[in-house]
């Protein structure tokens, strides 16, 4: 009886080629060093301001950060200046800008994404072109418009001004985000008897949370940290926002570094809280709005 054997394949030769995607030790060390240096560069200015806010005036411009640490700068800021009034004015302006900015940008982006109407292309070009003008060019014409309308030294004037900055960018971004949502969802809403606004409000908007988060964050930061318009349009301690109030600590003879740094720390807290609230949606929202057009 003859038995036959089937030949077996020869084992593949071993190679010393590196596994794809695995970094060498030297590359890993270089990457971590780069990240550490970048983190230090990013955190150092913030840490410097915070430590300066804890120093007495005599050491304000020195590097003796932990010498005679005190909270006097914070107590004097809250007790001897209208800081809380400025803070309240900024919260009012930033809050209204955020709410109105989200609503206007969302409805505009949805309308441009879903409907065809006369002037659609011109509207989109207008929203794009308005982003090209620097603030310095627009201060005088906007000031004249606000003066004619009696909105100078009024929170409503600042809110309208900040909306002209936030809405064009956010509307473009929201359009890109709505483009990524299937139109079949709209059609299902129409079949169920919803109006276009009902479809937008009940079906589309809940799916657009990442884009809304980016819009809210951008609108809030635009109003919270803006300086030029706030300084030009608002006068009087009772009407100033934080941007204008901080300038009270600087004059031609010097600067009050202690109260200014304490105010800077307190100003950063609301912006940090808003960022923490929306951070999980930021990457998704910004990437979706960037890749769709």
PDB file of C-alpha atoms in Angstrom, residues 45-194:
ATOM      1  CA  UNK A  45       1.365  82.410  31.569  1.00  0.00           C
ATOM      2  CA  UNK A  46      -1.810  81.336  33.369  1.00  0.00           C
ATOM      3  CA  UNK A  47       0.170  80.126  36.385  1.00  0.00           C
ATOM      4  CA  UNK A  48       2.170  83.385  36.434  1.00  0.00           C
ATOM      5  CA  UNK A  49      -1.020  85.486  36.519  1.00  0.00           C
ATOM      6  CA  UNK A  50      -2.509  83.324  39.288  1.00  0.00           C
ATOM      7  CA  UNK A  51       0.628  83.525  41.441  1.00  0.00           C
ATOM      8  CA  UNK A  52       0.889  87.279  40.841  1.00  0.00           C
ATOM      9  CA  UNK A  53      -2.668  87.676  42.137  1.00  0.00           C
ATOM     10  CA  UNK A  54      -1.507  86.173  45.451  1.00  0.00           C
ATOM     11  CA  UNK A  55       1.405  88.577  45.950  1.00  0.00           C
ATOM     12  CA  UNK A  56       1.381  91.951  47.747  1.00  0.00           C
ATOM     13  CA  UNK A  57       1.925  95.035  45.557  1.00  0.00           C
ATOM     14  CA  UNK A  58       5.569  95.408  46.571  1.00  0.00           C
ATOM     15  CA  UNK A  59       6.391  92.046  44.977  1.00  0.00           C
ATOM     16  CA  UNK A  60       3.964  92.291  42.053  1.00  0.00           C
ATOM     17  CA  UNK A  61       6.669  92.609  39.380  1.00  0.00           C
ATOM     18  CA  UNK A  62       9.165  90.236  40.993  1.00  0.00           C
ATOM     19  CA  UNK A  63       9.632  86.472  40.744  1.00  0.00           C
ATOM     20  CA  UNK A  64       9.167  85.951  44.505  1.00  0.00           C
ATOM     21  CA  UNK A  65       5.884  84.146  44.009  1.00  0.00           C
ATOM     22  CA  UNK A  66       5.561  82.522  47.415  1.00  0.00           C
ATOM     23  CA  UNK A  67       6.791  85.401  49.570  1.00  0.00           C
ATOM     24  CA  UNK A  68       4.085  86.907  51.814  1.00  0.00           C
ATOM     25  CA  UNK A  69       1.233  85.174  49.972  1.00  0.00           C
ATOM     26  CA  UNK A  70      -2.050  87.012  50.519  1.00  0.00           C
ATOM     27  CA  UNK A  71      -5.639  87.267  49.296  1.00  0.00           C
ATOM     28  CA  UNK A  72      -5.747  91.051  49.708  1.00  0.00           C
ATOM     29  CA  UNK A  73      -5.890  91.595  45.954  1.00  0.00           C
ATOM     30  CA  UNK A  74      -9.142  89.632  45.745  1.00  0.00           C
ATOM     31  CA  UNK A  75     -10.743  91.298  48.769  1.00  0.00           C
ATOM     32  CA  UNK A  76      -9.807  94.781  47.571  1.00  0.00           C
ATOM     33  CA  UNK A  77     -11.048  93.974  44.083  1.00  0.00           C
ATOM     34  CA  UNK A  78     -14.446  92.852  45.337  1.00  0.00           C
ATOM     35  CA  UNK A  79     -14.835  95.477  48.071  1.00  0.00           C
ATOM     36  CA  UNK A  80     -13.237  98.622  46.629  1.00  0.00           C
ATOM     37  CA  UNK A  81     -14.077  98.416  42.917  1.00  0.00           C
ATOM     38  CA  UNK A  82     -17.303  97.924  40.878  1.00  0.00           C
ATOM     39  CA  UNK A  83     -15.968  94.529  39.728  1.00  0.00           C
ATOM     40  CA  UNK A  84     -19.205  92.705  40.532  1.00  0.00           C
ATOM     41  CA  UNK A  85     -21.145  95.267  38.470  1.00  0.00           C
ATOM     42  CA  UNK A  86     -18.808  94.755  35.532  1.00  0.00           C
ATOM     43  CA  UNK A  87     -19.089  91.000  36.001  1.00  0.00           C
ATOM     44  CA  UNK A  88     -22.880  91.151  35.946  1.00  0.00           C
ATOM     45  CA  UNK A  89     -22.883  93.333  32.824  1.00  0.00           C
ATOM     46  CA  UNK A  90     -20.580  90.884  31.045  1.00  0.00           C
ATOM     47  CA  UNK A  91     -22.709  87.906  32.055  1.00  0.00           C
ATOM     48  CA  UNK A  92     -25.820  89.638  30.716  1.00  0.00           C
ATOM     49  CA  UNK A  93     -24.215  90.563  27.394  1.00  0.00           C
ATOM     50  CA  UNK A  94     -22.485  87.200  26.932  1.00  0.00           C
ATOM     51  CA  UNK A  95     -25.599  85.243  27.920  1.00  0.00           C
ATOM     52  CA  UNK A  96     -27.869  87.090  25.495  1.00  0.00           C
ATOM     53  CA  UNK A  97     -25.269  86.836  22.739  1.00  0.00           C
ATOM     54  CA  UNK A  98     -24.976  83.091  23.289  1.00  0.00           C
ATOM     55  CA  UNK A  99     -28.722  82.405  23.286  1.00  0.00           C
ATOM     56  CA  UNK A 100     -29.491  84.621  20.300  1.00  0.00           C
ATOM     57  CA  UNK A 101     -26.370  83.522  18.450  1.00  0.00           C
ATOM     58  CA  UNK A 102     -27.266  79.838  18.766  1.00  0.00           C
ATOM     59  CA  UNK A 103     -30.851  80.431  17.639  1.00  0.00           C
ATOM     60  CA  UNK A 104     -30.034  82.683  14.678  1.00  0.00           C
ATOM     61  CA  UNK A 105     -27.046  80.633  13.476  1.00  0.00           C
ATOM     62  CA  UNK A 106     -28.962  77.347  13.792  1.00  0.00           C
ATOM     63  CA  UNK A 107     -32.055  78.532  11.944  1.00  0.00           C
ATOM     64  CA  UNK A 108     -29.962  80.252   9.273  1.00  0.00           C
ATOM     65  CA  UNK A 109     -27.737  77.217   8.782  1.00  0.00           C
ATOM     66  CA  UNK A 110     -30.740  74.898   8.558  1.00  0.00           C
ATOM     67  CA  UNK A 111     -32.566  77.123   6.057  1.00  0.00           C
ATOM     68  CA  UNK A 112     -29.528  77.400   3.811  1.00  0.00           C
ATOM     69  CA  UNK A 113     -28.828  73.671   4.089  1.00  0.00           C
ATOM     70  CA  UNK A 114     -32.352  72.438   3.340  1.00  0.00           C
ATOM     71  CA  UNK A 115     -34.224  75.011   1.255  1.00  0.00           C
ATOM     72  CA  UNK A 116     -33.813  76.776  -2.054  1.00  0.00           C
ATOM     73  CA  UNK A 117     -34.816  80.433  -2.141  1.00  0.00           C
ATOM     74  CA  UNK A 118     -33.911  83.578  -4.085  1.00  0.00           C
ATOM     75  CA  UNK A 119     -30.719  85.189  -2.829  1.00  0.00           C
ATOM     76  CA  UNK A 120     -29.401  82.050  -1.161  1.00  0.00           C
ATOM     77  CA  UNK A 121     -25.983  82.254  -2.812  1.00  0.00           C
ATOM     78  CA  UNK A 122     -25.765  85.982  -2.105  1.00  0.00           C
ATOM     79  CA  UNK A 123     -26.608  85.380   1.546  1.00  0.00           C
ATOM     80  CA  UNK A 124     -23.847  82.820   1.912  1.00  0.00           C
ATOM     81  CA  UNK A 125     -21.337  85.094   0.225  1.00  0.00           C
ATOM     82  CA  UNK A 126     -22.399  87.930   2.521  1.00  0.00           C
ATOM     83  CA  UNK A 127     -21.853  85.766   5.585  1.00  0.00           C
ATOM     84  CA  UNK A 128     -18.420  84.822   4.265  1.00  0.00           C
ATOM     85  CA  UNK A 129     -17.305  88.313   3.253  1.00  0.00           C
ATOM     86  CA  UNK A 130     -18.216  89.827   6.631  1.00  0.00           C
ATOM     87  CA  UNK A 131     -15.515  87.664   8.213  1.00  0.00           C
ATOM     88  CA  UNK A 132     -12.825  89.418   6.175  1.00  0.00           C
ATOM     89  CA  UNK A 133     -13.148  92.862   7.770  1.00  0.00           C
ATOM     90  CA  UNK A 134     -10.929  93.613  10.780  1.00  0.00           C
ATOM     91  CA  UNK A 135     -12.451  95.056  13.932  1.00  0.00           C
ATOM     92  CA  UNK A 136     -10.633  98.381  13.548  1.00  0.00           C
ATOM     93  CA  UNK A 137     -12.357  99.047  10.214  1.00  0.00           C
ATOM     94  CA  UNK A 138     -15.845  98.354  11.561  1.00  0.00           C
ATOM     95  CA  UNK A 139     -15.745 100.277  14.845  1.00  0.00           C
ATOM     96  CA  UNK A 140     -16.560 103.697  13.340  1.00  0.00           C
ATOM     97  CA  UNK A 141     -19.494 102.655  11.084  1.00  0.00           C
ATOM     98  CA  UNK A 142     -21.004 100.430  13.787  1.00  0.00           C
ATOM     99  CA  UNK A 143     -20.541 103.234  16.327  1.00  0.00           C
ATOM    100  CA  UNK A 144     -22.416 105.643  14.066  1.00  0.00           C
ATOM    101  CA  UNK A 145     -25.239 103.129  13.540  1.00  0.00           C
ATOM    102  CA  UNK A 146     -25.561 102.472  17.265  1.00  0.00           C
ATOM    103  CA  UNK A 147     -25.505 106.200  17.995  1.00  0.00           C
ATOM    104  CA  UNK A 148     -28.307 106.804  15.489  1.00  0.00           C
ATOM    105  CA  UNK A 149     -30.376 104.019  17.043  1.00  0.00           C
ATOM    106  CA  UNK A 150     -29.721 105.232  20.591  1.00  0.00           C
ATOM    107  CA  UNK A 151     -27.980 101.994  21.565  1.00  0.00           C
ATOM    108  CA  UNK A 152     -24.687 103.411  22.795  1.00  0.00           C
ATOM    109  CA  UNK A 153     -24.002 102.656  26.444  1.00  0.00           C
ATOM    110  CA  UNK A 154     -26.695  99.964  26.289  1.00  0.00           C
ATOM    111  CA  UNK A 155     -26.188  96.197  26.641  1.00  0.00           C
ATOM    112  CA  UNK A 156     -28.429  95.681  23.594  1.00  0.00           C
ATOM    113  CA  UNK A 157     -25.944  97.587  21.446  1.00  0.00           C
ATOM    114  CA  UNK A 158     -23.092  95.302  22.448  1.00  0.00           C
ATOM    115  CA  UNK A 159     -25.240  92.203  21.947  1.00  0.00           C
ATOM    116  CA  UNK A 160     -26.154  93.248  18.397  1.00  0.00           C
ATOM    117  CA  UNK A 161     -22.527  94.084  17.664  1.00  0.00           C
ATOM    118  CA  UNK A 162     -21.273  90.718  18.908  1.00  0.00           C
ATOM    119  CA  UNK A 163     -23.951  88.912  16.917  1.00  0.00           C
ATOM    120  CA  UNK A 164     -22.545  90.476  13.753  1.00  0.00           C
ATOM    121  CA  UNK A 165     -19.254  88.756  14.625  1.00  0.00           C
ATOM    122  CA  UNK A 166     -20.492  85.380  15.830  1.00  0.00           C
ATOM    123  CA  UNK A 167     -23.476  84.625  13.591  1.00  0.00           C
ATOM    124  CA  UNK A 168     -21.778  84.625  10.138  1.00  0.00           C
ATOM    125  CA  UNK A 169     -19.097  82.129  11.166  1.00  0.00           C
ATOM    126  CA  UNK A 170     -21.489  79.968  13.183  1.00  0.00           C
ATOM    127  CA  UNK A 171     -24.122  79.938  10.417  1.00  0.00           C
ATOM    128  CA  UNK A 172     -21.546  78.609   7.944  1.00  0.00           C
ATOM    129  CA  UNK A 173     -20.466  75.979  10.445  1.00  0.00           C
ATOM    130  CA  UNK A 174     -24.040  74.934  11.253  1.00  0.00           C
ATOM    131  CA  UNK A 175     -24.822  74.635   7.540  1.00  0.00           C
ATOM    132  CA  UNK A 176     -21.975  72.172   7.179  1.00  0.00           C
ATOM    133  CA  UNK A 177     -23.218  70.228  10.157  1.00  0.00           C
ATOM    134  CA  UNK A 178     -26.820  70.096   8.916  1.00  0.00           C
ATOM    135  CA  UNK A 179     -25.540  68.918   5.534  1.00  0.00           C
ATOM    136  CA  UNK A 180     -24.216  65.815   7.289  1.00  0.00           C
ATOM    137  CA  UNK A 181     -27.676  64.913   8.656  1.00  0.00           C
ATOM    138  CA  UNK A 182     -29.681  62.783   6.188  1.00  0.00           C
ATOM    139  CA  UNK A 183     -32.589  64.541   4.514  1.00  0.00           C
ATOM    140  CA  UNK A 184     -34.687  61.425   5.007  1.00  0.00           C
ATOM    141  CA  UNK A 185     -35.182  62.532   8.618  1.00  0.00           C
ATOM    142  CA  UNK A 186     -36.837  65.736   7.392  1.00  0.00           C
ATOM    143  CA  UNK A 187     -39.030  63.782   5.013  1.00  0.00           C
ATOM    144  CA  UNK A 188     -40.158  61.462   7.794  1.00  0.00           C
ATOM    145  CA  UNK A 189     -41.150  64.509   9.831  1.00  0.00           C
ATOM    146  CA  UNK A 190     -43.210  65.889   6.947  1.00  0.00           C
ATOM    147  CA  UNK A 191     -44.930  62.519   6.551  1.00  0.00           C
ATOM    148  CA  UNK A 192     -45.870  62.630  10.247  1.00  0.00           C
ATOM    149  CA  UNK A 193     -47.453  66.058   9.737  1.00  0.00           C
ATOM    150  CA  UNK A 194     -44.721  68.275  11.196  1.00  0.00           C
TER     151      UNK A 194
END
